[in-house]
GROMACS .gro file of C-alpha atoms in nm:
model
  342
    1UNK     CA    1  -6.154   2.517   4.812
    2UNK     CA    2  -5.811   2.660   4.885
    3UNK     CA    3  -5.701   2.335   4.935
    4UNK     CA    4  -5.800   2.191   4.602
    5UNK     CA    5  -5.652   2.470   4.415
    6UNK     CA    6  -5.362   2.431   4.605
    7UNK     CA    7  -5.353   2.065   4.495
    8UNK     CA    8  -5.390   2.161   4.168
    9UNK     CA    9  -5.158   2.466   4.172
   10UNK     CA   10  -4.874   2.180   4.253
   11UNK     CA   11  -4.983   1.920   3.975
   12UNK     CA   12  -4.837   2.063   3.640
   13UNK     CA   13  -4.522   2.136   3.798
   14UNK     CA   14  -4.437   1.792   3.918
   15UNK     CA   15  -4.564   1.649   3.632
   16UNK     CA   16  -4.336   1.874   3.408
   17UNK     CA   17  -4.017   1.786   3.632
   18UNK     CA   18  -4.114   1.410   3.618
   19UNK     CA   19  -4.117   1.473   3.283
   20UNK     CA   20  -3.800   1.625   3.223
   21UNK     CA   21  -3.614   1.362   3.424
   22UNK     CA   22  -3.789   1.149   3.177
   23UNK     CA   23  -3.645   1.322   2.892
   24UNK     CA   24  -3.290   1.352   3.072
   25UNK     CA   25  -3.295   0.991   3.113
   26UNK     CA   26  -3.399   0.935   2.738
   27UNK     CA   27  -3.069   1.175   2.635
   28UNK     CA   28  -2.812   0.977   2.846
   29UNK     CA   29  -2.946   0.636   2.728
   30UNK     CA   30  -2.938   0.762   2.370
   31UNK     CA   31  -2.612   0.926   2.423
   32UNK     CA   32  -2.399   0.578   2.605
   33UNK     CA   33  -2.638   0.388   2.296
   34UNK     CA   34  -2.420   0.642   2.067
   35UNK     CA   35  -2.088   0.581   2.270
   36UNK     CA   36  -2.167   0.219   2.247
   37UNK     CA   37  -2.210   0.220   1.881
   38UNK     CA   38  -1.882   0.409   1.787
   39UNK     CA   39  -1.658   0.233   2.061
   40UNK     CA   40  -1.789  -0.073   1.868
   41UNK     CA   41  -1.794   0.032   1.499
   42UNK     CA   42  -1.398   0.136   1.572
   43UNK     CA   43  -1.360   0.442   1.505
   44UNK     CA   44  -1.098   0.589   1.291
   45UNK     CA   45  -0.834   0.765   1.555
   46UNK     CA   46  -0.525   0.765   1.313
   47UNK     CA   47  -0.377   1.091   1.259
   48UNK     CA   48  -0.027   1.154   1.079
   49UNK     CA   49   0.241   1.367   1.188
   50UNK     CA   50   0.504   1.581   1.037
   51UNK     CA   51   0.622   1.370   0.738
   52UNK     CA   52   1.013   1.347   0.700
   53UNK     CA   53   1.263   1.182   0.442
   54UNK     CA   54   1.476   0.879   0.490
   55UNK     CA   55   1.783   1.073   0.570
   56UNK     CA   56   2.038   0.775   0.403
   57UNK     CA   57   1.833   0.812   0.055
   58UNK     CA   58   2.054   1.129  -0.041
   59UNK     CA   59   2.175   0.971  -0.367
   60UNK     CA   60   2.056   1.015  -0.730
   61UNK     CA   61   1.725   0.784  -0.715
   62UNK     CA   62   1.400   0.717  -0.805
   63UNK     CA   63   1.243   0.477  -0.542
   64UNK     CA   64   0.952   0.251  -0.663
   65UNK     CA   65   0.961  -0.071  -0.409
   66UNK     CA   66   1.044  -0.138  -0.048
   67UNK     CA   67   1.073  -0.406   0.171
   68UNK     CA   68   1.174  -0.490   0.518
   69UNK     CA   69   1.522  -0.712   0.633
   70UNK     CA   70   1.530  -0.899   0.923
   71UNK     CA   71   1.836  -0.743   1.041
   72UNK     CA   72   1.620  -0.371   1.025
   73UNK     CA   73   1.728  -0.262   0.683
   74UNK     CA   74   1.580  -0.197   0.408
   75UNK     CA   75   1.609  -0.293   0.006
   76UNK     CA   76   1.473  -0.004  -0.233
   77UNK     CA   77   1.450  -0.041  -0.622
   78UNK     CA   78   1.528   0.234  -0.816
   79UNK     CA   79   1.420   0.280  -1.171
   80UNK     CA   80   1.663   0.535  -1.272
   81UNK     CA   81   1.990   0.346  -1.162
   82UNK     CA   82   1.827  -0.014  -1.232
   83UNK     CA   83   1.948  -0.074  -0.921
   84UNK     CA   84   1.903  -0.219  -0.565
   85UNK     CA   85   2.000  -0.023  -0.244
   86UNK     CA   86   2.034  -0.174   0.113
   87UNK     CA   87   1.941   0.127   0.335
   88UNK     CA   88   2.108   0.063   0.674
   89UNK     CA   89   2.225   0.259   0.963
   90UNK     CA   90   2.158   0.550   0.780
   91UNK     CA   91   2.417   0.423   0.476
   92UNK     CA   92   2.277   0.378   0.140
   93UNK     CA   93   2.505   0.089  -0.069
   94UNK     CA   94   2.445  -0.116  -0.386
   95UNK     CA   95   2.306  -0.441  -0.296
   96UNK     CA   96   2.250  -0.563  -0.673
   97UNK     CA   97   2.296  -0.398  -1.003
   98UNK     CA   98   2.602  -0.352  -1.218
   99UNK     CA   99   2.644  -0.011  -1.387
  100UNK     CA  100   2.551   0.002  -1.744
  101UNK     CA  101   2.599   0.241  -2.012
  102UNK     CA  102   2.431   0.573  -2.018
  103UNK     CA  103   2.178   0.737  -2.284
  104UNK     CA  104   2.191   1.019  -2.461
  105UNK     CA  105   2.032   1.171  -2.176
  106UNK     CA  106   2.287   1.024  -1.914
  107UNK     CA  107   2.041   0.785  -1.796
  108UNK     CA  108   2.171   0.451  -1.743
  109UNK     CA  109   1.978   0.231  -1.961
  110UNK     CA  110   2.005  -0.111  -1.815
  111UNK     CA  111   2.014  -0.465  -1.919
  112UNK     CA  112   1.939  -0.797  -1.859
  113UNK     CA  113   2.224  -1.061  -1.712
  114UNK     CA  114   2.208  -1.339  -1.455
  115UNK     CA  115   2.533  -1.328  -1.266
  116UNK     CA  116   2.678  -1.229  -0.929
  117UNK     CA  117   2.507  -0.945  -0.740
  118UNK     CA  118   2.743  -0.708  -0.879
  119UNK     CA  119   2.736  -0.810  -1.243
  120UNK     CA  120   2.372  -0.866  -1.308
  121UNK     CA  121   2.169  -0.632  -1.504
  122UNK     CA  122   1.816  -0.488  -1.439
  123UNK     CA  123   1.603  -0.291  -1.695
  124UNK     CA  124   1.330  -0.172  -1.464
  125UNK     CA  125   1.312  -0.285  -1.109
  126UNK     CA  126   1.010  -0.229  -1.013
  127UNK     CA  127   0.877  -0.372  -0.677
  128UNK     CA  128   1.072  -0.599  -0.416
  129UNK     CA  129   0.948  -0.921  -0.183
  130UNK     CA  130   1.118  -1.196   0.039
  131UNK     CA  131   1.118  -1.511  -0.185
  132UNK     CA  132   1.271  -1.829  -0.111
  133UNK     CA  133   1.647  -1.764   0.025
  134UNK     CA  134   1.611  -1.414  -0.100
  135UNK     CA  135   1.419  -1.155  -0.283
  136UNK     CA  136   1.241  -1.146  -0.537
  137UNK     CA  137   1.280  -0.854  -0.784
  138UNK     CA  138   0.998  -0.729  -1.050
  139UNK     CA  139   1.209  -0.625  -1.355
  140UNK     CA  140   0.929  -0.482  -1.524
  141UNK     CA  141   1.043  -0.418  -1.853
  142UNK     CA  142   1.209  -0.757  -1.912
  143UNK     CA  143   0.903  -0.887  -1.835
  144UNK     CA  144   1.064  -1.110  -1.625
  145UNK     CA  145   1.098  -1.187  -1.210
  146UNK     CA  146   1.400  -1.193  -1.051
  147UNK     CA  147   1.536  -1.358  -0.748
  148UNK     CA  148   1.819  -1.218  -0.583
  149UNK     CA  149   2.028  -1.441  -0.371
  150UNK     CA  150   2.363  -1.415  -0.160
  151UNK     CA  151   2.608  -1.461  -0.428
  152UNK     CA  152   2.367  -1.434  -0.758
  153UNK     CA  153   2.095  -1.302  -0.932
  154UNK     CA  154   1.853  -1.565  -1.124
  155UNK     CA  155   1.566  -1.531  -1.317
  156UNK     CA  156   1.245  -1.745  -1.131
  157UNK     CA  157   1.162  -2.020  -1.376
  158UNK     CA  158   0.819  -2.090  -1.284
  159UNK     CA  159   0.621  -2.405  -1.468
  160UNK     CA  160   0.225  -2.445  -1.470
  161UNK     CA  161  -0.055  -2.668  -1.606
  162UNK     CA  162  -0.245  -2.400  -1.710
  163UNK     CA  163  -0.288  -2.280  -2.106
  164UNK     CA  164  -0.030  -1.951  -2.045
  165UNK     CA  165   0.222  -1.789  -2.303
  166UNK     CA  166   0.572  -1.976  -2.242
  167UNK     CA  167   0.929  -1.897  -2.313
  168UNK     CA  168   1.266  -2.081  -2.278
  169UNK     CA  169   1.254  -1.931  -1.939
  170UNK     CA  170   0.890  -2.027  -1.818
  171UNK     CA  171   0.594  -1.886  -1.777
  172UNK     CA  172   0.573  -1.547  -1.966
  173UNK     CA  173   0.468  -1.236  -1.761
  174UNK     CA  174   0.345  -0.873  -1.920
  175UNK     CA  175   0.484  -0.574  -1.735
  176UNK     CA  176   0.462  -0.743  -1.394
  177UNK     CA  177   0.537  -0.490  -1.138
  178UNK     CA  178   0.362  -0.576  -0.789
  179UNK     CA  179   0.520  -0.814  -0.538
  180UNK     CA  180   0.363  -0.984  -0.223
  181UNK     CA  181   0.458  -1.292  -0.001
  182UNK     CA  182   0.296  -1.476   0.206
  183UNK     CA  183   0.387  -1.683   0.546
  184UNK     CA  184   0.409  -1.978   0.351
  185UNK     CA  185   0.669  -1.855   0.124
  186UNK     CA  186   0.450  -1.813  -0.204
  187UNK     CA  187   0.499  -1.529  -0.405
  188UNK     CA  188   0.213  -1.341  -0.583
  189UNK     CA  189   0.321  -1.116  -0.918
  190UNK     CA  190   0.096  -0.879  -1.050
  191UNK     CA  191   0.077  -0.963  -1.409
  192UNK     CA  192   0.000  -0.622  -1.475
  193UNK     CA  193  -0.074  -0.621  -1.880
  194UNK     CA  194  -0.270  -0.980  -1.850
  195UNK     CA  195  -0.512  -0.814  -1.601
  196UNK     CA  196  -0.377  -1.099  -1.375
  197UNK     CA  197  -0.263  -1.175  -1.002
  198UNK     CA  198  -0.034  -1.516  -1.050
  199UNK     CA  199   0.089  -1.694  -0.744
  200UNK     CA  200   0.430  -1.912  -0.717
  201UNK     CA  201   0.512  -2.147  -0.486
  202UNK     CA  202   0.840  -2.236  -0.339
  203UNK     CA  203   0.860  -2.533  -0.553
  204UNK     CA  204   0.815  -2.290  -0.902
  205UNK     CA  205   0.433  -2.376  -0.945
  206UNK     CA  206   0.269  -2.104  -1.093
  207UNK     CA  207  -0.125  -2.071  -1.085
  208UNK     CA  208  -0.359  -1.808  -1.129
  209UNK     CA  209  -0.514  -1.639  -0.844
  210UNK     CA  210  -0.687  -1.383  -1.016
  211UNK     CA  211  -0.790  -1.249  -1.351
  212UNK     CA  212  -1.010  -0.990  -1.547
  213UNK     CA  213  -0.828  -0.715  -1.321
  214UNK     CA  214  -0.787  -0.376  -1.473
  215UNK     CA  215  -0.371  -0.358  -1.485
  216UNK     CA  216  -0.313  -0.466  -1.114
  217UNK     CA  217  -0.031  -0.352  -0.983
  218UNK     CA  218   0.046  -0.269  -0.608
  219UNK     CA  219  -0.015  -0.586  -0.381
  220UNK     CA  220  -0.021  -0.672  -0.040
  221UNK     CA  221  -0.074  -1.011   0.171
  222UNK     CA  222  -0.247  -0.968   0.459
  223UNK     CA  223  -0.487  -1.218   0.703
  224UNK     CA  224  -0.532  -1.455   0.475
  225UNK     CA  225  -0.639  -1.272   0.184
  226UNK     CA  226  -0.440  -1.042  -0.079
  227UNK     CA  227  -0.503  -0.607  -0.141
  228UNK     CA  228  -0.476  -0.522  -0.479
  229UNK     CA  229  -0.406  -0.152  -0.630
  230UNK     CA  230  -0.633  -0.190  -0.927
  231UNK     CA  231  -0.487   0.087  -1.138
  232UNK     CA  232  -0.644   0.078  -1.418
  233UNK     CA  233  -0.995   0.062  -1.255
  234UNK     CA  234  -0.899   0.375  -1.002
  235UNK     CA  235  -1.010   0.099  -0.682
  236UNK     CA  236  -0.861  -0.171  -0.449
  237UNK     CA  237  -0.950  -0.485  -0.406
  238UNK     CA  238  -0.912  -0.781  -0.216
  239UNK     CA  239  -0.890  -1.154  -0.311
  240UNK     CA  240  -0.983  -1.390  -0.051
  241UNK     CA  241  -1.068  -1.801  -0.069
  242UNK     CA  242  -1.101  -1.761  -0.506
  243UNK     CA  243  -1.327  -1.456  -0.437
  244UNK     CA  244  -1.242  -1.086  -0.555
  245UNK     CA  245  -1.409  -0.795  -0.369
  246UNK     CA  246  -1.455  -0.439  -0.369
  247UNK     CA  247  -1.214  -0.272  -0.056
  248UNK     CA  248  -1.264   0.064  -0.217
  249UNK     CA  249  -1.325   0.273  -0.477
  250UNK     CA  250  -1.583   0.386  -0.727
  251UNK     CA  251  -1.428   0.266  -1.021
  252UNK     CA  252  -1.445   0.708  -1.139
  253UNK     CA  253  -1.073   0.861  -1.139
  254UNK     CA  254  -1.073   1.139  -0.908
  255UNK     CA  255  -0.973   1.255  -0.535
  256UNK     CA  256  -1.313   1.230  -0.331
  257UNK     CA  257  -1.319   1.101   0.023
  258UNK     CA  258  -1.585   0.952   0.191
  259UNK     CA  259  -1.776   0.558   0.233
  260UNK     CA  260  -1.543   0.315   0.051
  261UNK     CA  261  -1.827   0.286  -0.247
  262UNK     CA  262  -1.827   0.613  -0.336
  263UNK     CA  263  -1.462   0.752  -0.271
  264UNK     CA  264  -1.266   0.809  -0.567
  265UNK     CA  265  -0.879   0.736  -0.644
  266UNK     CA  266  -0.646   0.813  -0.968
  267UNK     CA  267  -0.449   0.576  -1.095
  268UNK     CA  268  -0.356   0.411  -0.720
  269UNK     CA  269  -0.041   0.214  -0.738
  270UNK     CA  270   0.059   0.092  -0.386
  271UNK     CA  271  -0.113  -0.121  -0.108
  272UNK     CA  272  -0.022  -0.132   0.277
  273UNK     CA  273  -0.223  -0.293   0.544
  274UNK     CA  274  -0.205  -0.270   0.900
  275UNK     CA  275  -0.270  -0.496   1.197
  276UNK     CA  276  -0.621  -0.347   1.241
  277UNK     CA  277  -0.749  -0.367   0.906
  278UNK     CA  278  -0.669  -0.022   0.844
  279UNK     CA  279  -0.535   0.000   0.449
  280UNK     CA  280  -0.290   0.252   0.335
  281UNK     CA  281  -0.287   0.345  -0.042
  282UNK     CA  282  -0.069   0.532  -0.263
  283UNK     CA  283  -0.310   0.726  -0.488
  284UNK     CA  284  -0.038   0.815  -0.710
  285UNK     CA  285  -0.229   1.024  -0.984
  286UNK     CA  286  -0.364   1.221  -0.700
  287UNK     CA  287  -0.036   1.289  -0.518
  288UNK     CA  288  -0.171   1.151  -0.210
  289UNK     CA  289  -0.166   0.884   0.044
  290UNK     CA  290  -0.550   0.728   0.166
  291UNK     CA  291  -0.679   0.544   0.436
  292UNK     CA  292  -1.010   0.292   0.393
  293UNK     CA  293  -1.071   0.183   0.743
  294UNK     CA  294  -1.400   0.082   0.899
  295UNK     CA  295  -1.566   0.164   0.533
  296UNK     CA  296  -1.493   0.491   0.466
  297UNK     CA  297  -1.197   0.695   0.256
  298UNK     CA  298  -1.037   1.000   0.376
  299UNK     CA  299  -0.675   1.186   0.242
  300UNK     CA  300  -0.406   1.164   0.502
  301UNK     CA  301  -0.158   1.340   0.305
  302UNK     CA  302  -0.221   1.521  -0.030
  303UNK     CA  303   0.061   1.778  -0.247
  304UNK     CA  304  -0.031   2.127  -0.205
  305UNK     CA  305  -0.093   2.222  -0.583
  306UNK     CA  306  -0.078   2.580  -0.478
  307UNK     CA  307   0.299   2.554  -0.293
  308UNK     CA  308   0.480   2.303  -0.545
  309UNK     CA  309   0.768   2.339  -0.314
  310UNK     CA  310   0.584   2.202  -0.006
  311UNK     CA  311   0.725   1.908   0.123
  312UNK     CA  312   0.456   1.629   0.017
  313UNK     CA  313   0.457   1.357  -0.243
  314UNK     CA  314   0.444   1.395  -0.603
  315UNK     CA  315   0.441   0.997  -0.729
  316UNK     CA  316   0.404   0.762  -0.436
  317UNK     CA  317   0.439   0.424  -0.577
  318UNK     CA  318   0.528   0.158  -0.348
  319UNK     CA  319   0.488   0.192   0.062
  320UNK     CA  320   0.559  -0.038   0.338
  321UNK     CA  321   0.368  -0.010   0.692
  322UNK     CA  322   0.652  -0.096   0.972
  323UNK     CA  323   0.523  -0.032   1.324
  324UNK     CA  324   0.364   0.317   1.351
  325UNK     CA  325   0.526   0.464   1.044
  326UNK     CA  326   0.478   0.407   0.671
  327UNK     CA  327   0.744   0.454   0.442
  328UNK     CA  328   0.633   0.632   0.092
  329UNK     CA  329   0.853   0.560  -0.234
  330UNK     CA  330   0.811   0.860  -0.470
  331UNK     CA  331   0.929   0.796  -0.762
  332UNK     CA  332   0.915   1.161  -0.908
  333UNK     CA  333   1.088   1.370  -0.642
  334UNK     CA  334   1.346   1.073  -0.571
  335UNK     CA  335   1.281   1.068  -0.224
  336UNK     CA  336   1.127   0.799   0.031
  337UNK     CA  337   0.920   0.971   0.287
  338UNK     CA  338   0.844   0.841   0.594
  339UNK     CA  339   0.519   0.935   0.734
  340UNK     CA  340   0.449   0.892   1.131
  341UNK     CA  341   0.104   0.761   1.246
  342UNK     CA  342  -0.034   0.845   1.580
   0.00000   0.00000   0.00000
């Protein structure tokens, strides 16, 4: 009898502790399952650091586009000189632009003149790209591209089969403003007022890559397929083999973060994309720079509304993603910011 109960005494508890390895196997499957998952989903490790200013922009400016040289530098446009400035070993210099004459405000007002570097005339540059033997120049207001070369400044002449407005000087654009190249030296203009995305090739052909767009502006090529700042429709988007598609964005104007259908942006007006996917976007009606990577939204940098003399942006317009930094062109506070990922 005392054996029996002993027998029994002992059951529960061995049954319990079987049990409960049981249970601790269960958690540690679950929990490498988990791992497993994230490590494979990606997930989103950038952080920013301590955001700075492009020391050699110290002039009177208002930065809109950037690009990248191959000897390092970089070209900025700036809308308040109608000017372009080759930032280089930490020396700002005119790279094209004459002077014009001033406003009643003091504001230079531009022009429009094909010439030398030197002598040429912008009204509104707007956003810059490699193109052909040079760069190509957005001069938004005289609805025009230009291409800036060693020793002049043209306007690009492009010719198409398709049923578009046409002027002595080709194809017509509306307030294009976005510029993006590709490896196989086409351009792509954001036809901003025609709701359009046109691509040029090196030979002048101009075709339509997309249309019904919301005033497109900020572009980016990328992999094989273009990112599009859809301003007017607070979203971006990317256009891949004839095919538009939603990157992110609710289509609602506002500042929310969260899965790339849902998250909202104001009035976004630059595109960057990184190696891994990740996109960087100037949501320039929310003061702010977003990431969409691995289908969600979140703010990496936003202006402190409640410290207007913090230093964050106020308009970021254009940005470029070189290495493990971006650099941020804010048009308002006349500064480009560069902003360190880690």
């Amino acid at each position: 009898m005392e054996e029996k109960e002993m027998k029994q005494k002992w059951k529960l508890p061995m049954i319990v502790g079987a049990g409960a390895i049981v249970l601790i196997l269960v958690i540690v499957v679950l929990a490498f399952g988990n791992r497993e998952k994230a490590e494979n989903k990606g997930e989103d490790t950038i952080k920013v650091g301590a955001m700075t200013e492009m020391s050699a922009m110290d002039i009177m400016c208002e930065p809109s586009g950037i690009t990248l040289m191959e000897d390092g530098s970089f070209l900025v446009t700036d809308t308040y000189g109608k000017q372009i400035w080759r930032v280089k070993d930490q020396e700002s210099t005119v790279y094209a632009g004459g002077e014009t004459v001033e406003d009643p405000y003091g504001r230079p007002m531009g022009g429009y003149n094909d010439a030398l570097p030197e002598d040429s005339y912008f009204k509104y540059p707007w956003a810059i790209a490699p193109f052909l033997d040079g760069y190509a120049v957005s001069d938004t207001e005289n609805d025009v591209v230009r291409l800036i070369c060693e020793d002049s400044i043209q306007t690009v002449n492009a010719a198409t089969q398709e049923d578009l407005a046409m002027t002595d000087m080709g194809v017509a654009f509306s307030h294009p403003t976005g510029l993006s190249s590709d490896e196989e030296g086409n351009l792509y203009v954001a036809d901003t007022l025609e709701g359009a995305i046109r691509k040029i090739t090196p030979e002048g052909e101009l075709t339509t890559l997309a249309s019904c767009l919301s005033e497109p502006m900020g572009l980016c090529w990328k992999d094989g397929a273009l990112y599009v700042a859809e301003t007017g429709a607070n979203r971006i988007v990317k256009v891949q083999d004839g095919e538009t598609e939603l990157v992110a964005g609710s289509g609602t104007d506002g500042c929310q973060d969260g899965s790339m259908a849902d998250a909202s942006f104001s009035m976004p007006q630059g595109v960057a994309v990184g190696d891994d996917g990740a996109v960087y976007v100037s949501d320039t009606g929310n003061s702010a720079i977003r990431l969409v990577k691995n289908g969600t939204v979140r703010t990496l940098v936003v202006r402190d509304v409640e410290n207007l003399e913090s230093f964050s942006p106020v308009s970021p317009v254009g940005i470029i993603l070189v290495e493990n930094e971006l650099y941020i062109c804010d048009n308002f506070s006349r500064k480009v910011f560069v902003l360190p990922l880690i």
